């Protein structure tokens, strides 16, 4: 599977109380074999591995093939992502671009990923509106390669 799209999500749950283990439990309750995301960025900005990147994710219906999903913990319709979370997100996305020979144009929000069939506000307006700046930061880091 050649990775072509990197998809940013939010958990749509409280950034303080939600941990990777909670997401894993919710996804198993929905019948997934394991957590659907490949990386989780917790409220403190800590980066936690999710599903192995060699296994197709379950995070963006219609666009799971050839994509990786990262979930930033928080409800960014109402909360604002923390600075450490944004830095961690730039780190994750830059790392994936390096690993899979991609650039910032491969980065999407769940709401606008090509092929996606879910109508969604994910990753929430307060993260969605930072995606252009996040992509610029990734692009700047990639130019330093
Ligand atoms: Zn999502």
PDB file of N, CA, C and O and ligand atoms in Angstrom, residues 7-12 37 59-60 70-71 109-111 118 120-124, ligand 1:
ATOM      1  N   UNK A   7      -4.355  12.292   6.949  1.00  0.00           N
ATOM      2  CA  UNK A   7      -5.659  12.821   7.349  1.00  0.00           C
ATOM      3  C   UNK A   7      -5.645  13.210   8.824  1.00  0.00           C
ATOM      4  O   UNK A   7      -5.316  12.389   9.686  1.00  0.00           O
ATOM      5  N   UNK A   8      -6.029  14.459   9.076  1.00  0.00           N
ATOM      6  CA  UNK A   8      -6.040  15.009  10.433  1.00  0.00           C
ATOM      7  C   UNK A   8      -7.459  14.935  11.000  1.00  0.00           C
ATOM      8  O   UNK A   8      -8.419  15.373  10.347  1.00  0.00           O
ATOM      9  N   UNK A   9      -7.557  14.397  12.202  1.00  0.00           N
ATOM     10  CA  UNK A   9      -8.837  14.267  12.907  1.00  0.00           C
ATOM     11  C   UNK A   9      -8.752  14.935  14.278  1.00  0.00           C
ATOM     12  O   UNK A   9      -7.656  15.181  14.785  1.00  0.00           O
ATOM     13  N   UNK A  10      -9.913  15.168  14.877  1.00  0.00           N
ATOM     14  CA  UNK A  10      -9.952  15.413  16.317  1.00  0.00           C
ATOM     15  C   UNK A  10     -10.773  14.291  16.950  1.00  0.00           C
ATOM     16  O   UNK A  10     -11.464  13.555  16.249  1.00  0.00           O
ATOM     17  N   UNK A  11     -10.653  14.160  18.276  1.00  0.00           N
ATOM     18  CA  UNK A  11     -11.403  13.093  18.935  1.00  0.00           C
ATOM     19  C   UNK A  11     -12.841  13.514  19.199  1.00  0.00           C
ATOM     20  O   UNK A  11     -13.684  12.668  19.472  1.00  0.00           O
ATOM     21  N   UNK A  12     -13.096  14.827  19.136  1.00  0.00           N
ATOM     22  CA  UNK A  12     -14.421  15.371  19.450  1.00  0.00           C
ATOM     23  C   UNK A  12     -14.826  15.052  20.888  1.00  0.00           C
ATOM     24  O   UNK A  12     -16.005  14.928  21.200  1.00  0.00           O
ATOM     25  N   UNK A  37      -6.926   4.935  14.294  1.00  0.00           N
ATOM     26  CA  UNK A  37      -5.930   5.934  13.895  1.00  0.00           C
ATOM     27  C   UNK A  37      -4.524   5.356  13.977  1.00  0.00           C
ATOM     28  O   UNK A  37      -4.257   4.469  14.794  1.00  0.00           O
ATOM     29  N   UNK A  59     -10.498   5.270   9.806  1.00  0.00           N
ATOM     30  CA  UNK A  59     -10.627   6.636  10.329  1.00  0.00           C
ATOM     31  C   UNK A  59     -11.367   7.574   9.392  1.00  0.00           C
ATOM     32  O   UNK A  59     -11.865   8.612   9.832  1.00  0.00           O
ATOM     33  N   UNK A  60     -11.440   7.246   8.113  1.00  0.00           N
ATOM     34  CA  UNK A  60     -12.097   8.145   7.158  1.00  0.00           C
ATOM     35  C   UNK A  60     -12.790   7.283   6.106  1.00  0.00           C
ATOM     36  O   UNK A  60     -12.185   6.898   5.101  1.00  0.00           O
ATOM     37  N   UNK A  70      -4.185  10.669  11.786  1.00  0.00           N
ATOM     38  CA  UNK A  70      -3.704  11.131  13.094  1.00  0.00           C
ATOM     39  C   UNK A  70      -4.864  11.841  13.794  1.00  0.00           C
ATOM     40  O   UNK A  70      -5.560  12.655  13.175  1.00  0.00           O
ATOM     41  N   UNK A  71      -5.053  11.507  15.055  1.00  0.00           N
ATOM     42  CA  UNK A  71      -6.137  12.099  15.844  1.00  0.00           C
ATOM     43  C   UNK A  71      -5.553  13.006  16.918  1.00  0.00           C
ATOM     44  O   UNK A  71      -4.793  12.551  17.777  1.00  0.00           O
ATOM     45  N   UNK A 109      -7.799  17.594   6.090  1.00  0.00           N
ATOM     46  CA  UNK A 109      -8.662  17.353   7.230  1.00  0.00           C
ATOM     47  C   UNK A 109      -9.644  16.254   6.849  1.00  0.00           C
ATOM     48  O   UNK A 109      -9.898  16.014   5.662  1.00  0.00           O
ATOM     49  N   UNK A 110     -10.190  15.586   7.837  1.00  0.00           N
ATOM     50  CA  UNK A 110     -11.194  14.547   7.561  1.00  0.00           C
ATOM     51  C   UNK A 110     -12.308  15.099   6.667  1.00  0.00           C
ATOM     52  O   UNK A 110     -12.796  14.431   5.775  1.00  0.00           O
ATOM     53  N   UNK A 111     -12.686  16.359   6.903  1.00  0.00           N
ATOM     54  CA  UNK A 111     -13.823  16.959   6.183  1.00  0.00           C
ATOM     55  C   UNK A 111     -13.586  17.075   4.676  1.00  0.00           C
ATOM     56  O   UNK A 111     -14.540  17.106   3.909  1.00  0.00           O
ATOM     57  N   UNK A 118     -17.910  10.644   4.443  1.00  0.00           N
ATOM     58  CA  UNK A 118     -18.583  11.074   5.656  1.00  0.00           C
ATOM     59  C   UNK A 118     -18.687  12.597   5.664  1.00  0.00           C
ATOM     60  O   UNK A 118     -17.678  13.286   5.520  1.00  0.00           O
ATOM     61  N   UNK A 120     -18.647  15.628   7.652  1.00  0.00           N
ATOM     62  CA  UNK A 120     -18.145  15.806   9.005  1.00  0.00           C
ATOM     63  C   UNK A 120     -17.504  17.172   9.151  1.00  0.00           C
ATOM     64  O   UNK A 120     -16.999  17.740   8.179  1.00  0.00           O
ATOM     65  N   UNK A 121     -17.527  17.691  10.363  1.00  0.00           N
ATOM     66  CA  UNK A 121     -16.813  18.929  10.679  1.00  0.00           C
ATOM     67  C   UNK A 121     -15.409  18.630  11.181  1.00  0.00           C
ATOM     68  O   UNK A 121     -14.646  19.534  11.493  1.00  0.00           O
ATOM     69  N   UNK A 122     -15.060  17.358  11.289  1.00  0.00           N
ATOM     70  CA  UNK A 122     -13.758  16.922  11.806  1.00  0.00           C
ATOM     71  C   UNK A 122     -12.625  17.505  10.958  1.00  0.00           C
ATOM     72  O   UNK A 122     -12.708  17.418   9.738  1.00  0.00           O
ATOM     73  N   UNK A 123     -11.585  18.084  11.522  1.00  0.00           N
ATOM     74  CA  UNK A 123     -11.148  18.081  12.920  1.00  0.00           C
ATOM     75  C   UNK A 123     -11.635  19.259  13.772  1.00  0.00           C
ATOM     76  O   UNK A 123     -10.962  19.615  14.743  1.00  0.00           O
ATOM     77  N   UNK A 124     -12.789  19.794  13.476  1.00  0.00           N
ATOM     78  CA  UNK A 124     -13.328  20.880  14.291  1.00  0.00           C
ATOM     79  C   UNK A 124     -12.818  22.229  13.828  1.00  0.00           C
ATOM     80  O   UNK A 124     -11.688  22.372  13.396  1.00  0.00           O
TER      81      UNK A 124
HETATM   82 ZN1  LIG B   1     -12.317  12.519  11.757  1.00  0.00          ZN
END
